[in-house]
Tab-separated table of C-alpha atoms in Angstrom:
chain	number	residue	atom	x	y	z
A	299	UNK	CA	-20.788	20.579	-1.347
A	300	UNK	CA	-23.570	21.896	-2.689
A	301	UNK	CA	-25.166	21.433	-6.331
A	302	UNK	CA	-26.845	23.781	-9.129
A	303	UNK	CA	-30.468	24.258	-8.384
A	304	UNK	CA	-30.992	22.314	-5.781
A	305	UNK	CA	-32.370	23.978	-2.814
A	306	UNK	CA	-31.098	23.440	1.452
A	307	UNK	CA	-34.029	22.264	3.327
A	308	UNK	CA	-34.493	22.593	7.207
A	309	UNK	CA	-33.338	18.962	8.683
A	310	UNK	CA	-32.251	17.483	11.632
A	311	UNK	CA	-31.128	13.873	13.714
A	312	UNK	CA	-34.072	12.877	15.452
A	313	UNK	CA	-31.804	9.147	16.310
A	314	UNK	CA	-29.107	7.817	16.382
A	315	UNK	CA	-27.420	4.637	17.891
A	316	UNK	CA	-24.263	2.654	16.877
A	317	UNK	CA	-23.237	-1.447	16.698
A	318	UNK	CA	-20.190	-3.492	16.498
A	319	UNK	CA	-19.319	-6.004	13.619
A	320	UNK	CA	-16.817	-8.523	13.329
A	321	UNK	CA	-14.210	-9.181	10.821
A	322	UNK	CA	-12.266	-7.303	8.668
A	323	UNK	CA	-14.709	-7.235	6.031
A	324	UNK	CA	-18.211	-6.592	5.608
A	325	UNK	CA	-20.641	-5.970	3.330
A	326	UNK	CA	-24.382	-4.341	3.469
A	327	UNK	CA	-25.716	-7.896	3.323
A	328	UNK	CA	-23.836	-9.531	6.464
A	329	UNK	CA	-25.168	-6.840	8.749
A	330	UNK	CA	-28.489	-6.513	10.533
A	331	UNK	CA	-31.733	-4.746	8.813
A	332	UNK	CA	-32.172	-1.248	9.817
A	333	UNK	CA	-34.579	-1.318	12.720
A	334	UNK	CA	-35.018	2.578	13.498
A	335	UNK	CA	-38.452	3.617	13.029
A	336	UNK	CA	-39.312	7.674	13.281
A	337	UNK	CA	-41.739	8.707	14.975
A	338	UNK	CA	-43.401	9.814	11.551
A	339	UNK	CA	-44.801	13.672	12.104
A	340	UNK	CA	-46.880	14.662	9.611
A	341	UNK	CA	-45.642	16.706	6.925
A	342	UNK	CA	-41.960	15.782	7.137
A	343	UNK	CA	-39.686	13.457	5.323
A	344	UNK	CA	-37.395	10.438	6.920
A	345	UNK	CA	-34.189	9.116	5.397
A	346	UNK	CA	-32.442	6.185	7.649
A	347	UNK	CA	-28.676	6.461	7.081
A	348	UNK	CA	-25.923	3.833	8.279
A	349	UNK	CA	-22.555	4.518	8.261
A	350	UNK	CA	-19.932	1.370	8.210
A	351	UNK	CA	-16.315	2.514	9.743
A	352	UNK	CA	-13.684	0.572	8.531
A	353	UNK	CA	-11.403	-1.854	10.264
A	354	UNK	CA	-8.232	-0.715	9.696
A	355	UNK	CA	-6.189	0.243	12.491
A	356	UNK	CA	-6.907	4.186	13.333
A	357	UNK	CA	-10.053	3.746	11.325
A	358	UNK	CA	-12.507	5.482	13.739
A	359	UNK	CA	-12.759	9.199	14.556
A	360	UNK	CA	-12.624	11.100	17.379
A	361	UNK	CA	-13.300	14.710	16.041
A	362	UNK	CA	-16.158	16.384	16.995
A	363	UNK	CA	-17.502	18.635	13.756
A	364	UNK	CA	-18.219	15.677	11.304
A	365	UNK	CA	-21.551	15.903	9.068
A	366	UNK	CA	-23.633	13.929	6.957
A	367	UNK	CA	-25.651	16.155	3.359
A	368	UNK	CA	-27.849	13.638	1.577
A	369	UNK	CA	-28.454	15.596	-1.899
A	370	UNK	CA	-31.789	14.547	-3.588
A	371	UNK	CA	-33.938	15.066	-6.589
A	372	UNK	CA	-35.422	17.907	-5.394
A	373	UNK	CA	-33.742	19.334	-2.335
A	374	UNK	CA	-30.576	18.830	-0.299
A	375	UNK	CA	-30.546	18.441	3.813
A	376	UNK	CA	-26.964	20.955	4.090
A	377	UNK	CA	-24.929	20.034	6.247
A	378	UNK	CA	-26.455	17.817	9.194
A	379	UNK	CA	-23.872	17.584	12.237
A	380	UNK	CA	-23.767	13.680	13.382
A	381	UNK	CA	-21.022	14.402	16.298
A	382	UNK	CA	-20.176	16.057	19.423
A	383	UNK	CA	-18.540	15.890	22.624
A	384	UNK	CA	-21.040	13.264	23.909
A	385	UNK	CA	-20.889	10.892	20.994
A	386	UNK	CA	-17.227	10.415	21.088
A	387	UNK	CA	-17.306	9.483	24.750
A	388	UNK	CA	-19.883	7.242	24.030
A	389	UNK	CA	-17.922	5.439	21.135
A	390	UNK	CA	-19.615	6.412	18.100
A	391	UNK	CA	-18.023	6.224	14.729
A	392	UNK	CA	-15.458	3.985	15.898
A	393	UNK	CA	-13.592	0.987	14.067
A	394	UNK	CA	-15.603	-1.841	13.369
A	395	UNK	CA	-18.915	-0.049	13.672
A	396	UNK	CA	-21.705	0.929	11.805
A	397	UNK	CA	-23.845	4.082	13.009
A	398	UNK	CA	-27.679	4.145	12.454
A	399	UNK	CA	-29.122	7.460	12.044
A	400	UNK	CA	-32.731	9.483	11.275
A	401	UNK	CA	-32.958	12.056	9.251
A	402	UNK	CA	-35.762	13.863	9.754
A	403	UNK	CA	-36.579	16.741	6.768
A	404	UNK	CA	-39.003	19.611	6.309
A	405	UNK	CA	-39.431	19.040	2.321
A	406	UNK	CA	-39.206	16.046	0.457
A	407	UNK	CA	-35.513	15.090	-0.869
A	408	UNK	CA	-36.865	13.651	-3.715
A	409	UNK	CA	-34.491	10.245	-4.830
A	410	UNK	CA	-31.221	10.340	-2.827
A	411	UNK	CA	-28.489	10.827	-5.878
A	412	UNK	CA	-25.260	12.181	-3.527
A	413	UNK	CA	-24.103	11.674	-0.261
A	414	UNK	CA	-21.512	13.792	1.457
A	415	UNK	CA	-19.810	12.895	4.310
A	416	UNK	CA	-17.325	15.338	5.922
A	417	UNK	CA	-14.696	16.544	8.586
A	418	UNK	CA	-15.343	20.532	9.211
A	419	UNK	CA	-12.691	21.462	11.723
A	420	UNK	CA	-9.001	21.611	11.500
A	421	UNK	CA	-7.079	19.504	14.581
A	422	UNK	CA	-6.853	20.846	17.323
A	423	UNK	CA	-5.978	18.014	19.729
A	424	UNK	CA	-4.002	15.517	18.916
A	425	UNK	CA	-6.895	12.596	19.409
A	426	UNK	CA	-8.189	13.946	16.530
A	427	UNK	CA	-7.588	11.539	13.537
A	428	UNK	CA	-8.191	10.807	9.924
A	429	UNK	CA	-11.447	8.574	9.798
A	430	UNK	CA	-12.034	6.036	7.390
A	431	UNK	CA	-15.373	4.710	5.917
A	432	UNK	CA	-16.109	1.819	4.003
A	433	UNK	CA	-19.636	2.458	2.934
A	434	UNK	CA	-23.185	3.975	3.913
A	435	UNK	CA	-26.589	2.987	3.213
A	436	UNK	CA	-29.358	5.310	3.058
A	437	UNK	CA	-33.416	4.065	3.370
A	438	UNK	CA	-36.026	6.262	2.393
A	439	UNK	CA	-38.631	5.967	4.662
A	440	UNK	CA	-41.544	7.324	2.103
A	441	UNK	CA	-40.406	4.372	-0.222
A	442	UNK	CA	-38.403	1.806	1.539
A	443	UNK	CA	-36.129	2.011	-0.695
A	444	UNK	CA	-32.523	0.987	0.175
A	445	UNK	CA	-29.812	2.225	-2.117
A	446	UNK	CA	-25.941	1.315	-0.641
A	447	UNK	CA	-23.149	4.094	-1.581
A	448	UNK	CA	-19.300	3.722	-1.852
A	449	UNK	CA	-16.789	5.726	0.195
A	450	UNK	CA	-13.537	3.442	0.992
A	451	UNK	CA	-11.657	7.089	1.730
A	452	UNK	CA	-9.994	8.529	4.748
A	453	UNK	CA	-11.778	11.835	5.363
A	454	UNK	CA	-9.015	14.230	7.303
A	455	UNK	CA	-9.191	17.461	8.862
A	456	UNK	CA	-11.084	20.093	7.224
A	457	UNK	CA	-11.964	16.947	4.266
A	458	UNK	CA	-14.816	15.871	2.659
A	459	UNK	CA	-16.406	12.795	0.284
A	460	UNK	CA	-19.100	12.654	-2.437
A	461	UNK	CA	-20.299	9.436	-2.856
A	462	UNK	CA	-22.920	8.106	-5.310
A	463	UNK	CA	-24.732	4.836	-5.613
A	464	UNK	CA	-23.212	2.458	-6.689
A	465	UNK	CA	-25.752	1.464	-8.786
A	466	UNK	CA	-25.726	4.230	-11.672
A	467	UNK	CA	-25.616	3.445	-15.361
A	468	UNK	CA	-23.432	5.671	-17.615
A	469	UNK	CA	-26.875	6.587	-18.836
A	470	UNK	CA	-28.737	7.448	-15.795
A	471	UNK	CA	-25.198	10.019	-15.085
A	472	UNK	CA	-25.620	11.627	-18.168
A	473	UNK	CA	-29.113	12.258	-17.872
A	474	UNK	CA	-28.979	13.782	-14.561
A	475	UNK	CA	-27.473	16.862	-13.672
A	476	UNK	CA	-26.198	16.261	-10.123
A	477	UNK	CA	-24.870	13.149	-10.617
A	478	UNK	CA	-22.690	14.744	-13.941
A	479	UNK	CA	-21.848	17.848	-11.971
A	480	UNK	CA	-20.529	15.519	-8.449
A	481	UNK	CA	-18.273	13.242	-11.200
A	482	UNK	CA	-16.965	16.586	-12.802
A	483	UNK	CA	-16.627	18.199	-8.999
A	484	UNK	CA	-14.882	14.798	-8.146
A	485	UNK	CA	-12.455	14.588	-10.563
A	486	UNK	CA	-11.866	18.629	-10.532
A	487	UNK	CA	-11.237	18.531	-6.792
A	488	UNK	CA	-8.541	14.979	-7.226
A	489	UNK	CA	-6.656	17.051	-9.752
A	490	UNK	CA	-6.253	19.490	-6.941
A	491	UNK	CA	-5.130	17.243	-4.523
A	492	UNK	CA	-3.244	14.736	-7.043
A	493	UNK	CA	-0.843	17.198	-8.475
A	494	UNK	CA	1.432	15.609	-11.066
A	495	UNK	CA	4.914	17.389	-11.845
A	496	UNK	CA	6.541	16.121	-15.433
A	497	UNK	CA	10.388	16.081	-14.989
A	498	UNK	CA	11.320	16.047	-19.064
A	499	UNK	CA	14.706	18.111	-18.375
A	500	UNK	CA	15.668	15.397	-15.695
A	501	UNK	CA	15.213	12.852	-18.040
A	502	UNK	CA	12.850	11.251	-15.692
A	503	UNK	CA	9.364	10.044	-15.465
A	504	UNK	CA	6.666	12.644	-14.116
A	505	UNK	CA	6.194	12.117	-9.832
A	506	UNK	CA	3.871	13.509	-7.463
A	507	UNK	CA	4.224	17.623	-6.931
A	508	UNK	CA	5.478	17.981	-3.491
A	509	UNK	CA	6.434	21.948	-4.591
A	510	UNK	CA	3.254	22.862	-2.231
A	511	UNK	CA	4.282	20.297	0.507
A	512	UNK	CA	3.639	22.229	4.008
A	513	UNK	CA	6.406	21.669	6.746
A	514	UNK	CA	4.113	17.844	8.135
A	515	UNK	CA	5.866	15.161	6.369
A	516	UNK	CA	3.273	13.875	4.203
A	517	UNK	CA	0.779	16.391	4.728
A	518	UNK	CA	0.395	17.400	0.725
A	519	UNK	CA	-0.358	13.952	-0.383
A	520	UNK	CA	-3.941	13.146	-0.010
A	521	UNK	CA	-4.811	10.490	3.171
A	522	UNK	CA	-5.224	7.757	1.067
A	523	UNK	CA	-1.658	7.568	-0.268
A	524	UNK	CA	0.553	8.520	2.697
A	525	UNK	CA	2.887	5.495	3.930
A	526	UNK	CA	1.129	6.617	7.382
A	527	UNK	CA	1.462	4.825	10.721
A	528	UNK	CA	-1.802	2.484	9.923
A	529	UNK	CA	0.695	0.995	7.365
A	530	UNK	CA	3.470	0.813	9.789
A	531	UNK	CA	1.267	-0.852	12.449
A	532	UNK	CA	0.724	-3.644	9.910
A	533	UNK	CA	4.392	-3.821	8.960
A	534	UNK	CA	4.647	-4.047	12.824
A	535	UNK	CA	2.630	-6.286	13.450
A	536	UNK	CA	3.636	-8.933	10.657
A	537	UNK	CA	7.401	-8.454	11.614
A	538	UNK	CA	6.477	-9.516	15.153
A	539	UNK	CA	4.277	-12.295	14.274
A	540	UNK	CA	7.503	-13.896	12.272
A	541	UNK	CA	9.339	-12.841	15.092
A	542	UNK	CA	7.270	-14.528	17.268
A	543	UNK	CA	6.915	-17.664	14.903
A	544	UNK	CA	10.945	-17.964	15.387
A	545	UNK	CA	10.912	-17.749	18.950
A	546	UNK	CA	12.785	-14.334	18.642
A	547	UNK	CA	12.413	-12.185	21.459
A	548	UNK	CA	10.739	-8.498	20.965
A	549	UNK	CA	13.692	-6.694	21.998
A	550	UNK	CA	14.974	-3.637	19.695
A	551	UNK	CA	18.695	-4.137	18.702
A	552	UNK	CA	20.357	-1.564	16.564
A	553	UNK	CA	21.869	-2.511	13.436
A	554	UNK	CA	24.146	0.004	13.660
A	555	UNK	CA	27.177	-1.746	14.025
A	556	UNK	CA	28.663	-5.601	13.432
A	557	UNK	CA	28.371	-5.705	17.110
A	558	UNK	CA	24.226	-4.836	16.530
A	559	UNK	CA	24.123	-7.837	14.133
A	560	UNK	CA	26.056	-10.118	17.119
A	561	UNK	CA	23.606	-9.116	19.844
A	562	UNK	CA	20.815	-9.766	17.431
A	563	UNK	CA	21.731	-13.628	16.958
A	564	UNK	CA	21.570	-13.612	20.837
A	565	UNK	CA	17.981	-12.790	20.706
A	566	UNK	CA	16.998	-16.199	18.859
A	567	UNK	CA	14.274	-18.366	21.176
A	568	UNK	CA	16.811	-21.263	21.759
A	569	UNK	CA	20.220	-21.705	21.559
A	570	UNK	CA	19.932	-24.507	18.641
A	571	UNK	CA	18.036	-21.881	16.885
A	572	UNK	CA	20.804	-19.664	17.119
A	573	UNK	CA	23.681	-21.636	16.055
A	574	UNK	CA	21.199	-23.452	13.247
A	575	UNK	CA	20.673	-19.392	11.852
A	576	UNK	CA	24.229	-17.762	12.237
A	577	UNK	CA	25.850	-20.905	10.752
A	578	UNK	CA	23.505	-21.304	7.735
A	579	UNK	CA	23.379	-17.835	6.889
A	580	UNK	CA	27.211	-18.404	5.706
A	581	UNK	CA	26.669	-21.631	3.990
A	582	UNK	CA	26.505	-21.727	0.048
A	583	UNK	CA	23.393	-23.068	-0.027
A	584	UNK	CA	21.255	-20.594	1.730
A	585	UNK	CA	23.146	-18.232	-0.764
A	586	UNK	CA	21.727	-20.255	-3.273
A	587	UNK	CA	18.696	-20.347	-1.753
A	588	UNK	CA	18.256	-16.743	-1.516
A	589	UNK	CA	18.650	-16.478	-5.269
A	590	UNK	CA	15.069	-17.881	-5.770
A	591	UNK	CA	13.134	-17.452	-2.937
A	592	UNK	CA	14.418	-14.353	-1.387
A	593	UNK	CA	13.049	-10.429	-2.288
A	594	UNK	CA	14.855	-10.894	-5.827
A	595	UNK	CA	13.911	-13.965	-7.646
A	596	UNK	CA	14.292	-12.327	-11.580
A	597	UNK	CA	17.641	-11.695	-12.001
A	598	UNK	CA	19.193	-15.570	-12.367
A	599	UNK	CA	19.036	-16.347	-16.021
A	600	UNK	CA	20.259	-20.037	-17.317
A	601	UNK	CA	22.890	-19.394	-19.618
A	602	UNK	CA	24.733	-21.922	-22.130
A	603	UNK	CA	27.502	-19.698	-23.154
A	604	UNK	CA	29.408	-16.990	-20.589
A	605	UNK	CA	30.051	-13.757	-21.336
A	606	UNK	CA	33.644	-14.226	-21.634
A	607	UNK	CA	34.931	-10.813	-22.769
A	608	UNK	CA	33.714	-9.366	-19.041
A	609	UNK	CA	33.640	-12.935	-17.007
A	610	UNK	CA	36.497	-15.079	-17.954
A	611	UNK	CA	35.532	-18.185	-15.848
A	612	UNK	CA	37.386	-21.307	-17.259
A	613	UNK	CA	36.578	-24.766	-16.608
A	614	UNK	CA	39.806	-25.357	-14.396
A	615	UNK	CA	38.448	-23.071	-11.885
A	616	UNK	CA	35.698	-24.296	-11.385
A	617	UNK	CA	36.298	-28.138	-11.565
A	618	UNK	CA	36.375	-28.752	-8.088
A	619	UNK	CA	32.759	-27.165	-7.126
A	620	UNK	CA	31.128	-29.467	-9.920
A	621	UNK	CA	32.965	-32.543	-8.218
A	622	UNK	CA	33.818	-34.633	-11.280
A	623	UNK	CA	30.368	-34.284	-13.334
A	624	UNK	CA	31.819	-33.347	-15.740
A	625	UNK	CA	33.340	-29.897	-17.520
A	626	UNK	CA	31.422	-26.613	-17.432
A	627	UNK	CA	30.681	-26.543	-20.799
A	628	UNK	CA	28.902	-29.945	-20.400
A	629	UNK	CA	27.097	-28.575	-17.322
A	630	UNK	CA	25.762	-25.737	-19.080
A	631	UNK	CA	24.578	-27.682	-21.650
A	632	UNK	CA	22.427	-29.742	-19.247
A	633	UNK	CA	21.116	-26.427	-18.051
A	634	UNK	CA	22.411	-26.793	-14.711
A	635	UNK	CA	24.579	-23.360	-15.247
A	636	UNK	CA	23.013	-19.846	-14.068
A	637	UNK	CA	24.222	-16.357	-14.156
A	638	UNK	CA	23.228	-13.226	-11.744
A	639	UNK	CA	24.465	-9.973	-13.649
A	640	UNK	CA	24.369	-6.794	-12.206
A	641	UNK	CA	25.776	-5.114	-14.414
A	642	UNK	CA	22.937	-2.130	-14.331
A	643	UNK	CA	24.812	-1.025	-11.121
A	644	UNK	CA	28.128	-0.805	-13.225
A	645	UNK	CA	28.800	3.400	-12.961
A	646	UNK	CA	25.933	4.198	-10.563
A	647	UNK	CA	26.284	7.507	-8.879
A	648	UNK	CA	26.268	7.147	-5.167
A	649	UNK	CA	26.796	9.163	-2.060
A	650	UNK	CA	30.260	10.607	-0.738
A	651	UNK	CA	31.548	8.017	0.896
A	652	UNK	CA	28.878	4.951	-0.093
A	653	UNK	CA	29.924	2.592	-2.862
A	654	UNK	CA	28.643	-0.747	-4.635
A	655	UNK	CA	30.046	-3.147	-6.993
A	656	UNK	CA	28.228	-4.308	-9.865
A	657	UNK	CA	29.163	-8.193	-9.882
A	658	UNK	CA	28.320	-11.220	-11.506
A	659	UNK	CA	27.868	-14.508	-9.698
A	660	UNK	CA	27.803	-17.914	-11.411
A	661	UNK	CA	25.367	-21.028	-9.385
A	662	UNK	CA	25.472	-24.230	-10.418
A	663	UNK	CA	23.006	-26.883	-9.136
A	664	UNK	CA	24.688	-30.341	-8.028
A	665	UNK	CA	24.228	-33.609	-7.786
A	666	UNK	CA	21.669	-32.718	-4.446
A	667	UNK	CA	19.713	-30.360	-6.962
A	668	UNK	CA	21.379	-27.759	-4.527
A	669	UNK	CA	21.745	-23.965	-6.378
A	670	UNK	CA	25.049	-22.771	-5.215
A	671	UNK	CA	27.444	-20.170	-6.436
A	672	UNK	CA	30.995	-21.204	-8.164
A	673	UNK	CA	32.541	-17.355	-9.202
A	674	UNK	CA	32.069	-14.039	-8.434
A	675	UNK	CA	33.711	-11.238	-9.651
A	676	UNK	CA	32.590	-8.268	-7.783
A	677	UNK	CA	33.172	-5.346	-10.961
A	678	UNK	CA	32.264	-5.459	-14.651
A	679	UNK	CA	35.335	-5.011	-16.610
A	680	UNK	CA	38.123	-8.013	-15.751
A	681	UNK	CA	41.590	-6.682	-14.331
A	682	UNK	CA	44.301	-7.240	-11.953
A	683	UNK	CA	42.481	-5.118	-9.513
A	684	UNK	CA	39.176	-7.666	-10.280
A	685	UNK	CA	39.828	-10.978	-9.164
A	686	UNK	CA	37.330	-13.897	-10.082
A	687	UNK	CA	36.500	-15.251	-5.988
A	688	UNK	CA	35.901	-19.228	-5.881
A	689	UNK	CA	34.637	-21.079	-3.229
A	690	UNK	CA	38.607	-22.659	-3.185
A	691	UNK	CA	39.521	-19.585	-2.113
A	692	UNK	CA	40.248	-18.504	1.622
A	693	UNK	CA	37.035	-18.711	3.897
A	694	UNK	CA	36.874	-14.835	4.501
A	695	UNK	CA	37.586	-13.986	0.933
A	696	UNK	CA	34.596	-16.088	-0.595
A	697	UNK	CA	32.173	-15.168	2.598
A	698	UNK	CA	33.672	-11.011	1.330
A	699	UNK	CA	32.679	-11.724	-2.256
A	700	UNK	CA	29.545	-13.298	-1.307
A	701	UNK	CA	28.564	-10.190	1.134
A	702	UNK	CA	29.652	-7.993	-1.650
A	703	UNK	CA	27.301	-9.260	-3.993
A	704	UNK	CA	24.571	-9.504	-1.885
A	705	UNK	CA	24.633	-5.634	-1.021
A	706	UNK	CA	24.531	-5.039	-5.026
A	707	UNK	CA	22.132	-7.499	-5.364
A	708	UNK	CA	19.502	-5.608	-2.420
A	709	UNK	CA	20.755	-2.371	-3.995
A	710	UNK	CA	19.646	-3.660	-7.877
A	711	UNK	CA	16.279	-5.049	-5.823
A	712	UNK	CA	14.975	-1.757	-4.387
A	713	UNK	CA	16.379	0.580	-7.416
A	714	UNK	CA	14.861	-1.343	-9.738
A	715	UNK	CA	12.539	-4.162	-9.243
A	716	UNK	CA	10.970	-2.826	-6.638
A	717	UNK	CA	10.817	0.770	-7.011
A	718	UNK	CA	11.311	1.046	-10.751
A	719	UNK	CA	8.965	-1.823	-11.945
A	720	UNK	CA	6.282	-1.633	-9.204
A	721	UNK	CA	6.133	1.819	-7.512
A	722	UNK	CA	7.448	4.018	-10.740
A	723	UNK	CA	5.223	1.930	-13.155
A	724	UNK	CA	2.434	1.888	-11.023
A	725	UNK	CA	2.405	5.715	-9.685
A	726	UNK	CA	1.475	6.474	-13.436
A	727	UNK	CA	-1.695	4.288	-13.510
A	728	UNK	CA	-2.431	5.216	-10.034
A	729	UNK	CA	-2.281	9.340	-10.840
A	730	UNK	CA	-3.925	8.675	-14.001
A	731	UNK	CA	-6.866	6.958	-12.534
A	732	UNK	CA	-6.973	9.091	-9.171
A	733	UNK	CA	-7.391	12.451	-11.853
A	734	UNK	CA	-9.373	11.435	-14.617
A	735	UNK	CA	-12.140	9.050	-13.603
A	736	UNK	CA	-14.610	9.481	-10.764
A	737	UNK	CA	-15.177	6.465	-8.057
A	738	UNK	CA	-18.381	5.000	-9.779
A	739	UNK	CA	-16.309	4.380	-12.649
A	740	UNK	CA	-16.176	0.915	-13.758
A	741	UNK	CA	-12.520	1.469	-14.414
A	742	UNK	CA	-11.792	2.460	-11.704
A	743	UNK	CA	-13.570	0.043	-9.454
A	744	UNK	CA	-11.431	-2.430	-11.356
A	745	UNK	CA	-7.979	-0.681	-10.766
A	746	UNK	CA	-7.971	1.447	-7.022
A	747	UNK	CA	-8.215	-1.762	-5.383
A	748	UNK	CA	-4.483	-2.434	-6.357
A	749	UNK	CA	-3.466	0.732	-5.821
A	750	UNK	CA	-4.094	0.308	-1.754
């Protein structure tokens, strides 16, 4: 990227050398001074530049063409190659690494305001990967002055990042040319890449464009937001370390049929394991239990009054799960009464041949302070065809009712709370930050964090 009025100079790496840290965090301060020294010719210019890789899985790079442009005051060093055949067989630019470097520059840079680090060739073997870089730091030799800039961004093929200090006032921005033209560049370029489509005639709120999207699955959306396989390696990885926290062997069993869901209970570490988890699954309680501490908690609502017109529970039916403690009116008084209504799902279009019921469930918690369901009646509108299930009722007809709810219930979960009121209502923040406000932003400092 290059910037109104200021000039390329002739520069070059005179070193370079890499280090390892530890952790999955660090910061400027927790790593080692920078202990290259140039050799100091007379009549050129030294910047010292460090580059921190993250530690993310997939974090390092292994392309050859990447570059380093330190824009300053007076002059800018172009692009400056950093890589090459013999740096990535030695390791540089890897995950959990920093890489020292000298710049060494025929003119004076002036005050470093921009850094630009970048990616110049498409793929073209399949080693090649995003990289990602937390931050760099760049020392000017002529004043020892160390100035730390932000990147937290995976640069892919044919990609680049501008980066300023992260030290700028809204002031010092406004007064200074480059740094107002890289935020405009900035926020001009994410509008490019962060193309928002409104949907009015849908009668649905605006998404991401994919009209552009090439044939790669993902390949429009910028690196940052693709669901890509460093996110599935951590998925991975924590659904093997519960795995492995149960004693449940690694083997992959398909779910594809009942008989999937019968050779996974054989996996279990132990056979007490096995009979403790297939028998409590069934049990009332762990239904109950699931209603507060599973994926779902906010649907359960205390009630003191049902909504008899659509769930015509009477006290008689229910007499013999509150074992003598009195009638269900008294019950619900004490606030020991709670509703699940998923009545949302009531009329729900769905795939040929896929269906869901939009049920209500009624807990009650009893004399063990144990939540466990009473009723269910598995559609909204009472009937013949709509039976009110009770735990009197046949085994397989509550354990049916029970499953039946629990599919609407996981259905209501990932429609709604989870994609609705987090992904929906946060993809509007997230675009609106991502297009309108540069990285040095205070705002959004505060916000991209959560949008990870």
């Amino acid at each position: 990227m290059s910037f109104p009025g200021i000039p390329d100079v002739k520069c070059r790496v005179c070193e370079q050398e890499k280090e390892t840290y530890k952790g999955d965090h660090v910061d400027s301060d927790a790593l080692p001074p920078f202990h290259l020294r140039p050799a100091h010719d007379p009549g050129k210019f030294y910047y010292g530049v460090r580059i921190v890789t993250g530690s993310q899985a997939g974090a390092g790079s292994s392309n050859t063409d990447i570059y380093i442009t330190l824009t300053g005051s007076k002059a800018s060093t172009g692009k400056v190659g950093i890589s090459g055949w013999l740096k990535v067989l030695k390791g540089d630019f890897k995950r959990r690494t920093f890489d020292d470097l000298v710049i060494e520059s025929e003119d004076d840079l002036g005050h470093v305001l921009v850094v630009t680090i970048g990616n110049d060739r498409e793929r073209l073997l399949e080693m090649a990967s995003p990289w990602y870089v937390d931050f760099t730091v760049v020392h000017d030799f002529q004043t020892s002055l160390n100035e730390q800039f932000p990147v937290y961004y995976w640069i892919g093929d044919g990609d680049y990042v501008t980066c300023t200090a992260h030290t700028n006032t809204e002031k010092e921005v406004a007064d200074n040319p480059v740094l107002l033209y890289q935020r405009e560049a900035q926020v001009a370029r994410r509008q490019e890449k962060y193309r928002w489509m409104p949907l009015p005639d849908l009668g649905l709120p605006s998404a991401i464009d994919d009209e552009h999207k090439t044939d790669a699955i993902h390949a429009h959306i910028p690196p940052d937001e693709r669901f890509d396989r460093v996110k599935d390696l951590d998925f991975t990885g924590d659904a093997l370390k519960a795995a492995a926290a149960l004693g449940i062997e690694s083997e992959i069993v398909s779910l594809d049929s009942l008989h999937g869901y019968e050779e996974l209970a054989t996996t279990m570490g132990t056979p007490e394991l096995e009979i403790y988890l297939t028998d409590r699954w069934v049990s009332d309680v762990e239904f109950g239990r699931q209603m507060l501490n599973a994926v779902n908690p906010v649907v359960i609502q205390k009630v003191t009054t049902l909504p008899l017109t659509n769930f015509p529970v009477t006290n008689d039916m229910v007499q013999g799960s509150l074992h003598g403690s009195g009638t269900l009116e008294e019950q619900m008084e004490a606030g020991r009464v709670y509703l699940c209504d998923m009545k949302v799902m009531d009329g729900l279009p769905f795939r040929d041949g896929y269906y869901s019921s939009a049920p209500l469930c009624l807990l009650y918690v009893n004399g063990n302070d144990q939540l466990v369901p009473i009723a269910i009646q598995l559609k909204q509108k009472p009937g013949e065809d709509n039976p009110i299930f009770l735990p009197t009722d046949g085994r397989i007809d509550w354990l049916l009712a029970k499953i039946y709810y629990q599919c609407a219930h996981g259905q209501f979960h990932q429609i709604s709370t989870h994609y609705l009121s987090c992904h929906a209502a946060m993809e509007v923040y997230g675009m609106g930050t991502m297009r309108n406000l540069p990285s040095p932003h205070p705002i959004f400092k505060l916000l991209h964090p959560h949008f990870r």
